[in-house]
GROMACS .gro file of C-alpha atoms in nm:
model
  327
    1UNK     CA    1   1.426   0.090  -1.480
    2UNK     CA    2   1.656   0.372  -1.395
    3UNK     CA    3   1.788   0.421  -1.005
    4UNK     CA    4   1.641   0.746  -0.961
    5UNK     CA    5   1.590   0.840  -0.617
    6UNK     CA    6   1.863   1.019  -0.405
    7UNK     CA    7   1.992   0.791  -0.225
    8UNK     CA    8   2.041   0.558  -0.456
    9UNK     CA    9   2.296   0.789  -0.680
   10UNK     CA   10   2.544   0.531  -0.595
   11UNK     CA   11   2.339   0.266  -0.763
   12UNK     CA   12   2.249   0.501  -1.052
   13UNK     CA   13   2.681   0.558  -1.134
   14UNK     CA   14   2.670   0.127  -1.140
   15UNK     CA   15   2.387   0.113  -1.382
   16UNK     CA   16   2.588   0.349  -1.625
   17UNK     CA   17   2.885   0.140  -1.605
   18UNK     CA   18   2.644  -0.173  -1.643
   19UNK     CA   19   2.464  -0.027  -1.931
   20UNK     CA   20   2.778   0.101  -2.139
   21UNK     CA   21   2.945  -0.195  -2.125
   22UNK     CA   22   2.611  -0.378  -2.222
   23UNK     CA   23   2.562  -0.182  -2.506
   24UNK     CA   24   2.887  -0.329  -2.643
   25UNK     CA   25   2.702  -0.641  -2.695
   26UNK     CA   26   2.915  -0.916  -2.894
   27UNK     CA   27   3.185  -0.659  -2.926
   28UNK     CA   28   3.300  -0.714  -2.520
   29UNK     CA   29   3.670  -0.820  -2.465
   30UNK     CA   30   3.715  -1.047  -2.204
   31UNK     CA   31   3.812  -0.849  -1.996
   32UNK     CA   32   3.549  -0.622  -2.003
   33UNK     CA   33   3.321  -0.899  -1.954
   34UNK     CA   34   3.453  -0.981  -1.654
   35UNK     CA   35   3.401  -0.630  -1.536
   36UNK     CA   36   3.074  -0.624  -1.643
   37UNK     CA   37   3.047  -0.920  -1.409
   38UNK     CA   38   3.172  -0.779  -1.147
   39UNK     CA   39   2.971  -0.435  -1.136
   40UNK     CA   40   2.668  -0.625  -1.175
   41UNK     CA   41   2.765  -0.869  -0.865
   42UNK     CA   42   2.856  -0.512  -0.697
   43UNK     CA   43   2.539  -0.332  -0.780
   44UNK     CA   44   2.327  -0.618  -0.679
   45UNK     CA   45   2.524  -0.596  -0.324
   46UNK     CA   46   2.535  -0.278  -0.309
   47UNK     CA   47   2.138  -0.247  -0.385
   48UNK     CA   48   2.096  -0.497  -0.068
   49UNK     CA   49   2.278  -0.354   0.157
   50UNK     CA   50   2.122  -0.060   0.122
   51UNK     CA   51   1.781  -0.120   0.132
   52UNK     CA   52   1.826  -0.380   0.428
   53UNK     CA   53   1.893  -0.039   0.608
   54UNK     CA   54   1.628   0.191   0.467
   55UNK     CA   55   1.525   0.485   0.684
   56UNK     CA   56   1.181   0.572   0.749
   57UNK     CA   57   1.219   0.859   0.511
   58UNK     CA   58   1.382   0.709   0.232
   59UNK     CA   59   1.117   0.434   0.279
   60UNK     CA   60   0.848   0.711   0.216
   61UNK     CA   61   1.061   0.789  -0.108
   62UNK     CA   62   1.002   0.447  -0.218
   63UNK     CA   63   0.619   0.425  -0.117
   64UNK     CA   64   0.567   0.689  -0.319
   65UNK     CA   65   0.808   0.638  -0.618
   66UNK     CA   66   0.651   0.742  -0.957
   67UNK     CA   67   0.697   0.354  -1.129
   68UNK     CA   68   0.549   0.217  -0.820
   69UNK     CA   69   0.266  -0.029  -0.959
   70UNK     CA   70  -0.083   0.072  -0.828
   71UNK     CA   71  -0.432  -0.117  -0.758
   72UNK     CA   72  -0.477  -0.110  -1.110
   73UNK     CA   73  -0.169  -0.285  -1.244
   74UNK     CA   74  -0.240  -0.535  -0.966
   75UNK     CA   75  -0.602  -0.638  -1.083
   76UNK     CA   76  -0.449  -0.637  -1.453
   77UNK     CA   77  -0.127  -0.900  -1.359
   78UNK     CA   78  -0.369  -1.100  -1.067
   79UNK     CA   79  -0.741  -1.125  -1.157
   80UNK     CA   80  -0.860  -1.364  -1.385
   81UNK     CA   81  -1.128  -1.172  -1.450
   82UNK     CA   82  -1.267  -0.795  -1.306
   83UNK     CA   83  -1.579  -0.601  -1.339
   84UNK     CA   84  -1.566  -0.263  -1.242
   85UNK     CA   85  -1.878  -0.135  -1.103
   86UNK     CA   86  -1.949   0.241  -1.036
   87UNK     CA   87  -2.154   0.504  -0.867
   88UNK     CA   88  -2.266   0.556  -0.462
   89UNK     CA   89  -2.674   0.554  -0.613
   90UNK     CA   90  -2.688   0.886  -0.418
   91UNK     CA   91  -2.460   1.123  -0.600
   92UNK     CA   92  -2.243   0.999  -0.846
   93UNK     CA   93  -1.882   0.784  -0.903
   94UNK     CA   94  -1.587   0.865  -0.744
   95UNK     CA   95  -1.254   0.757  -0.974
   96UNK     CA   96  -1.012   0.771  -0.708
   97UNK     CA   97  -1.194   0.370  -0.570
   98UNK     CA   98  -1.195   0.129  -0.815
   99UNK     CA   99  -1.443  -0.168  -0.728
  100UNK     CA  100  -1.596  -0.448  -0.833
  101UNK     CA  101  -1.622  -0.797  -0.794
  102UNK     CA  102  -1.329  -1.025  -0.934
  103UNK     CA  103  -1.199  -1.365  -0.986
  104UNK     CA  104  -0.844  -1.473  -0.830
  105UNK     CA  105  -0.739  -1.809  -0.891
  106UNK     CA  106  -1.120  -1.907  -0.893
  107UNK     CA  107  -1.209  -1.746  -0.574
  108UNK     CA  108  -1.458  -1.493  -0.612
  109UNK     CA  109  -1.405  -1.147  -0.434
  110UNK     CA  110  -1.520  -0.785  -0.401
  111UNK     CA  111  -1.246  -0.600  -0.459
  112UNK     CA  112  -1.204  -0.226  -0.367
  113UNK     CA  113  -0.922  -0.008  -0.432
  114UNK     CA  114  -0.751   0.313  -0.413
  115UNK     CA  115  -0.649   0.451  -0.765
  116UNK     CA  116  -0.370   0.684  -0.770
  117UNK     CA  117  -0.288   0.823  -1.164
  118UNK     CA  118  -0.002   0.755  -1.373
  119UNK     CA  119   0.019   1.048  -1.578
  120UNK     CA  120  -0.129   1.449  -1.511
  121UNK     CA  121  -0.465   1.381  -1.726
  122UNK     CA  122  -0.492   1.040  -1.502
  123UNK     CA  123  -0.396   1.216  -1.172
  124UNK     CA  124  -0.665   1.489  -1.218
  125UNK     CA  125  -0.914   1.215  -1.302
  126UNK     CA  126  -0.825   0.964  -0.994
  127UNK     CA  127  -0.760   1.330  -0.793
  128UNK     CA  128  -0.415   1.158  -0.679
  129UNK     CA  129  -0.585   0.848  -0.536
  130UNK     CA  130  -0.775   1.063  -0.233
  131UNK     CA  131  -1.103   0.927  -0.206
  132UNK     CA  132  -1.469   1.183  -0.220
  133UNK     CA  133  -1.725   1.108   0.008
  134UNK     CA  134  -1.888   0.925  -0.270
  135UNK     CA  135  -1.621   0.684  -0.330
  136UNK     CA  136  -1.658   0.549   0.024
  137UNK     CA  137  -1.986   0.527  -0.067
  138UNK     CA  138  -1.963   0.347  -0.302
  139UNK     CA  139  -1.722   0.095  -0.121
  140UNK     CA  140  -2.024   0.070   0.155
  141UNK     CA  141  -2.235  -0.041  -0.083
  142UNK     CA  142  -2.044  -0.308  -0.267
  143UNK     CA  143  -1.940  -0.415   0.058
  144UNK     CA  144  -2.286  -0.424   0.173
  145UNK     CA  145  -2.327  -0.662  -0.196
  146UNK     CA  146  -2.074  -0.894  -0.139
  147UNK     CA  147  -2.159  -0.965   0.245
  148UNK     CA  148  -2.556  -1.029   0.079
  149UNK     CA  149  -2.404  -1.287  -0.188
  150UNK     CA  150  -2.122  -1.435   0.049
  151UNK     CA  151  -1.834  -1.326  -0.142
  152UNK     CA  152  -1.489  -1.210   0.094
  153UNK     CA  153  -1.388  -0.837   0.022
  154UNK     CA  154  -1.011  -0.784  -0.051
  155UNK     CA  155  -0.854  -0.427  -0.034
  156UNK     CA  156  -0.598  -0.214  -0.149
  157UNK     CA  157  -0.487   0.095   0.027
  158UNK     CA  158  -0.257   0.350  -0.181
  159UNK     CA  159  -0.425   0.680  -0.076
  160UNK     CA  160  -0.185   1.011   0.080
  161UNK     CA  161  -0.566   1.077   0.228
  162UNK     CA  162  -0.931   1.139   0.212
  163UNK     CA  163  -0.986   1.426  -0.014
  164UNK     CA  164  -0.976   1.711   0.182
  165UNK     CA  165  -1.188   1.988  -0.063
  166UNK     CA  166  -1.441   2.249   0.051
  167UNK     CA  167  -1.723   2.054  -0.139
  168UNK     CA  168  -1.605   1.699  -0.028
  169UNK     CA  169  -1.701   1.866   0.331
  170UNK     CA  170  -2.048   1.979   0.203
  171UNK     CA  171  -2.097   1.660   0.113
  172UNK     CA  172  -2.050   1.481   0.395
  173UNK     CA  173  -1.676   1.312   0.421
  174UNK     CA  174  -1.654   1.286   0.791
  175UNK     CA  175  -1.948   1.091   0.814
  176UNK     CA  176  -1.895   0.889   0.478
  177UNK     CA  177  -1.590   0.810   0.643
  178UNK     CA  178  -1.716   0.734   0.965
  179UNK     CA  179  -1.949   0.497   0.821
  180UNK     CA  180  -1.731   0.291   0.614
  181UNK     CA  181  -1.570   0.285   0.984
  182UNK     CA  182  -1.880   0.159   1.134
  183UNK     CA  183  -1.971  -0.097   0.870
  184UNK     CA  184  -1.689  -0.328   0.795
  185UNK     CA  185  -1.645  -0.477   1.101
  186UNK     CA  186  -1.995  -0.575   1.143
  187UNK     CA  187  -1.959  -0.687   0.787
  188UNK     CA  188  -2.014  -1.110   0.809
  189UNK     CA  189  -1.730  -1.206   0.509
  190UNK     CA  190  -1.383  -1.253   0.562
  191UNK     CA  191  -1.214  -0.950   0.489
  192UNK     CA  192  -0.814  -0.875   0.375
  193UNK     CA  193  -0.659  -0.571   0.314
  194UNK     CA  194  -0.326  -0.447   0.196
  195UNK     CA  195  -0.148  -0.140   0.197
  196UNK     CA  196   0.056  -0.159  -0.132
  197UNK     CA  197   0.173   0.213  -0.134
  198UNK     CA  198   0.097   0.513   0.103
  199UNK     CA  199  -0.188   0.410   0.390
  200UNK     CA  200  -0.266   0.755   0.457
  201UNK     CA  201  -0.526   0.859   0.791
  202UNK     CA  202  -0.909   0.797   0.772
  203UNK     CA  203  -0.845   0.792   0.373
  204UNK     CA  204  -0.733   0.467   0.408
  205UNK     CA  205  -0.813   0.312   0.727
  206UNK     CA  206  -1.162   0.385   0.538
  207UNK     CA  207  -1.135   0.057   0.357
  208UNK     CA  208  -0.871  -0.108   0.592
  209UNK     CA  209  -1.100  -0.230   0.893
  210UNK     CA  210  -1.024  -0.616   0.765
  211UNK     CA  211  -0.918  -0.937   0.977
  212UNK     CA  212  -0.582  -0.927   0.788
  213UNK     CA  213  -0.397  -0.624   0.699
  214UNK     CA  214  -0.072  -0.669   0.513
  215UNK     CA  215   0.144  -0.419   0.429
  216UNK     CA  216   0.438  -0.487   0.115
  217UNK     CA  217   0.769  -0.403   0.287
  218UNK     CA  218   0.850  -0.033   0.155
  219UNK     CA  219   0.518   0.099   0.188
  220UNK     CA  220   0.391   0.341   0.456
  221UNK     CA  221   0.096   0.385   0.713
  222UNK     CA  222   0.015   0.658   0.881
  223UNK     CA  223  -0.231   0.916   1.094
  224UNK     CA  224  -0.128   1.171   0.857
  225UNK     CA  225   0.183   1.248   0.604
  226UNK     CA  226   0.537   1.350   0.716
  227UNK     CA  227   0.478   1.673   0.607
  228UNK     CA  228   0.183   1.768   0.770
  229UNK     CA  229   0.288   1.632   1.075
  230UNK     CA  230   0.592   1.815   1.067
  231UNK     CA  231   0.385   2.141   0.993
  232UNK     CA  232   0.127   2.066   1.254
  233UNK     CA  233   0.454   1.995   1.517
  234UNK     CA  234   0.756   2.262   1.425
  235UNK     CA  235   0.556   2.478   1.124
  236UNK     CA  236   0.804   2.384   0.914
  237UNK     CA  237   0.754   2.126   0.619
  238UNK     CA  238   1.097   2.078   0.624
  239UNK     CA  239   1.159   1.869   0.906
  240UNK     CA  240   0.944   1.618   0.726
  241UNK     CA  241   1.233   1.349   0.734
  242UNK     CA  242   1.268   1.359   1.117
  243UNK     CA  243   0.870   1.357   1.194
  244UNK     CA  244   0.853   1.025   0.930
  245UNK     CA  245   1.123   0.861   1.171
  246UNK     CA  246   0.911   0.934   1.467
  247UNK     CA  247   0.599   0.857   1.403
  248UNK     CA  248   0.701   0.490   1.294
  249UNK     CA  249   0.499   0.406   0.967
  250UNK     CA  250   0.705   0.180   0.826
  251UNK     CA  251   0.611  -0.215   0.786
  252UNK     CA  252   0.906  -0.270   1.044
  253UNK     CA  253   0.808  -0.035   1.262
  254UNK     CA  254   0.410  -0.157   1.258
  255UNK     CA  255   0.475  -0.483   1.277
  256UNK     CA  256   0.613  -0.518   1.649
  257UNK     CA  257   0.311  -0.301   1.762
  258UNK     CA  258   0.046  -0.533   1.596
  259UNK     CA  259  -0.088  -0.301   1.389
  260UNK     CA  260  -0.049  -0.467   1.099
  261UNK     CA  261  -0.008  -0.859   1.027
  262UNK     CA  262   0.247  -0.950   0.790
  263UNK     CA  263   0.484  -0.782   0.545
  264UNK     CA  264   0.498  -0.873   0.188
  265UNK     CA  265   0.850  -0.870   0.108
  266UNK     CA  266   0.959  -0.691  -0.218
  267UNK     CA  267   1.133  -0.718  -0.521
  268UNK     CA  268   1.525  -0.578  -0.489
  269UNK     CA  269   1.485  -0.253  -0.571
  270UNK     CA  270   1.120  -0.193  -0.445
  271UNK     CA  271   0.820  -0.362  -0.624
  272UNK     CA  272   0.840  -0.109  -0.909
  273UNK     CA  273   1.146  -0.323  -1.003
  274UNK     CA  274   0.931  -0.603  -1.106
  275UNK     CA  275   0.535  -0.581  -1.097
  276UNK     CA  276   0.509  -1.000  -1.140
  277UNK     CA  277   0.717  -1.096  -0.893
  278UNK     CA  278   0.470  -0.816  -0.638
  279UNK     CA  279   0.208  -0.937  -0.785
  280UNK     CA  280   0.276  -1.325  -0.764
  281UNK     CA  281   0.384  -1.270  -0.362
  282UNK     CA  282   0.071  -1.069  -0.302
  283UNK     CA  283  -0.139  -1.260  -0.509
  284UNK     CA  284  -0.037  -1.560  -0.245
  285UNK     CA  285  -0.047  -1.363   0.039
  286UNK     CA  286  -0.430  -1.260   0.000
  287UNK     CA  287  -0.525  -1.647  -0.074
  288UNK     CA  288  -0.349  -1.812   0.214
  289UNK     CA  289  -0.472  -1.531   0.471
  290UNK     CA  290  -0.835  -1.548   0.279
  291UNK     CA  291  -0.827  -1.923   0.364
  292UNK     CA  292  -0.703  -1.900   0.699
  293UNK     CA  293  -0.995  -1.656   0.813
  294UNK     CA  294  -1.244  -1.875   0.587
  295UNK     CA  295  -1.186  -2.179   0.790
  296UNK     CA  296  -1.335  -1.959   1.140
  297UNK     CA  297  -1.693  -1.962   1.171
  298UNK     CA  298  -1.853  -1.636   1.110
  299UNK     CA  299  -1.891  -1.575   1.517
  300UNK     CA  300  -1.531  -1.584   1.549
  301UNK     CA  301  -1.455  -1.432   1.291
  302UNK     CA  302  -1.617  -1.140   1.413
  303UNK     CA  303  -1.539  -1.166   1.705
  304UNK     CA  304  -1.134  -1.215   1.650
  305UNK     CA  305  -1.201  -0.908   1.388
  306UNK     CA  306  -1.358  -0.656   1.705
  307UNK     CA  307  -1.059  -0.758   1.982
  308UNK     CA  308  -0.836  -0.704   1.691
  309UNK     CA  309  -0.879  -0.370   1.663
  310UNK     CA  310  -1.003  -0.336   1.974
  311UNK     CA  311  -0.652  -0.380   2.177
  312UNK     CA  312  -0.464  -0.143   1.927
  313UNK     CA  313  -0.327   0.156   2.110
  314UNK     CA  314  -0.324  -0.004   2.477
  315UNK     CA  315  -0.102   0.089   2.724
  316UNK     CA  316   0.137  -0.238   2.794
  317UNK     CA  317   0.392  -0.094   2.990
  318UNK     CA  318   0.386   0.027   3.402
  319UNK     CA  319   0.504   0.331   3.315
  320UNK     CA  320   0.222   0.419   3.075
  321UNK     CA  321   0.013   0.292   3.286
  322UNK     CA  322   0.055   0.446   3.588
  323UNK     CA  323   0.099   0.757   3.321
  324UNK     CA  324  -0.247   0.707   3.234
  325UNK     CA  325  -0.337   0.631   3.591
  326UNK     CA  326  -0.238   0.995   3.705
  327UNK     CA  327  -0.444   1.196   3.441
   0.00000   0.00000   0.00000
């Protein structure tokens, strides 16, 4: 898979080196295979050093890369077995949430998901991943089905946003929104979500109310996209690079403020370098934390679920504080 993202140009002039020499097969001098050697020993340095240091922005380039595997490649590699099921019994199925309950490594889940498309036709038909009133829904009510038969609910966020259409209004997204909002954390099964590409506003945190949220190390979460924000802020688009390194979204960033739980590190390269290595490491990740919040009773569970996200966006300083104490 090609180095195609603009910072990585000096990665991409490697790979050409790499790949001519490789196409040379049995026909390599030794001395060219010792330079093969080297430039692979150089681009797999050079590949590490620079994503040790990714900015925010460039990690928003790799959130969002094209190759970048989505919910459904994940269900594909992971589930032993998956039954999509469809519809909100009030208006009709929403494409942009797959659902449905699913077997990992024996262990029964629900599993809902953001959808993004691979392809125009797919795009159009998952409407980039952002969810319709319905799809939430939907969600609500499979959720509502697996708290009824006992079976934990695993999530996975890849969604820019709720759709924001004229007739997604009509039909009630605020409040589908709010609902899904209102439900899960009354909902009595341990619940894990993940944010495996963008973790966009109310779009995602939608299906995100869990005990654990994880987040894969060059994906992004946020109260609305860099370039929005940067329109809302300077009316410029533009500056979408410096709002993404202020409004901290990256895992890094999230981490240290609790607002997320772990971070699922990738493959070199971003997960769209290999989708069964990702896959393997979040495959583990959603097991161990699904057996960790299994062994609480359901009181606690709740409980440690509402302080949670209860504390999120206190004060903890004296300054901010006594900020907050003047206003």
């Amino acid at each position: 898979m090609a180095y195609d993202l603009e910072f990585e140009k000096p990665l991409a002039e490697l790979e050409k080196k790499i790949s001519a020499l490789q196409r040379k097969g049995d026909r390599l001098k030794p001395d060219e295979l010792v330079q093969l050697q080297e430039h692979e020993r150089e681009l797999r340095q050079k590949t590490e050093d620079i994503y040790k240091h990714l900015t925010t922005w460039q990690t928003v380039s790799v959130a969002r890369h094209k190759d970048r595997p989505y919910s459904a490649d994940y269900i594909r590699l992971m589930c032993d077995d998956f039954f999509e099921l469809r519809g909100d019994r009030s208006f009709g199925d929403d494409h942009a949430i797959m659902a449905g309950p699913a077997k990992i490594d024996q262990q029964t889940v629900m599993l809902v998901c953001h959808q993004k498309g691979r392809d125009m036709k797919e795009r159009q038909f998952r409407n980039l991943g952002m969810p319709h009133p319905e799809g939430y829904r939907k969600a609500q009510r499979l959720m509502k089905q697996a708290e009824k038969f006992k079976m934990p609910i695993v999530t996975l966020m890849d969604a820019s946003g709720a759709s924001p259409g004229l007739v997604d209004e009509e039909r009630g997204q605020a409040e589908a929104i709010a609902s899904s909002l209102y439900l899960m954390p009354r909902l009595r099964v341990p619940i894990i979500s993940t944010i495996i590409g963008e973790g966009g506003s109310g779009g995602a945190l939608a299906i995100g109310v869990a005990d654990r949220v994880l987040m894969l190390e060059n994906s992004i979460y946020m109260v609305a996209a860099p370039e929005a924000a940067a329109t809302i802020m300077w009316r410029d688009s533009a500056h979408a690079s410096y709002a993404a390194e202020n409004m901290r979204i990256s895992a890094r960033e999230l981490l240290p403020l609790g607002l997320i739980d772990e971070i699922l590190p990738e493959p070199l390269g971003g997960a769209h370098r290999n989708y069964k290595q990702m896959t393997a490491t979040l495959k583990e990740a959603i097991l161990r934390n699904l057996a960790e919040v299994s062994a609480l009773s359901t009181d606690e569970m709740l409980e440690r679920r509402y302080q949670k996200f209860r504390k999120m966006g206190a004060f903890g300083n004296l300054e901010a504080q006594t900020l907050a104490g003047s206003i």
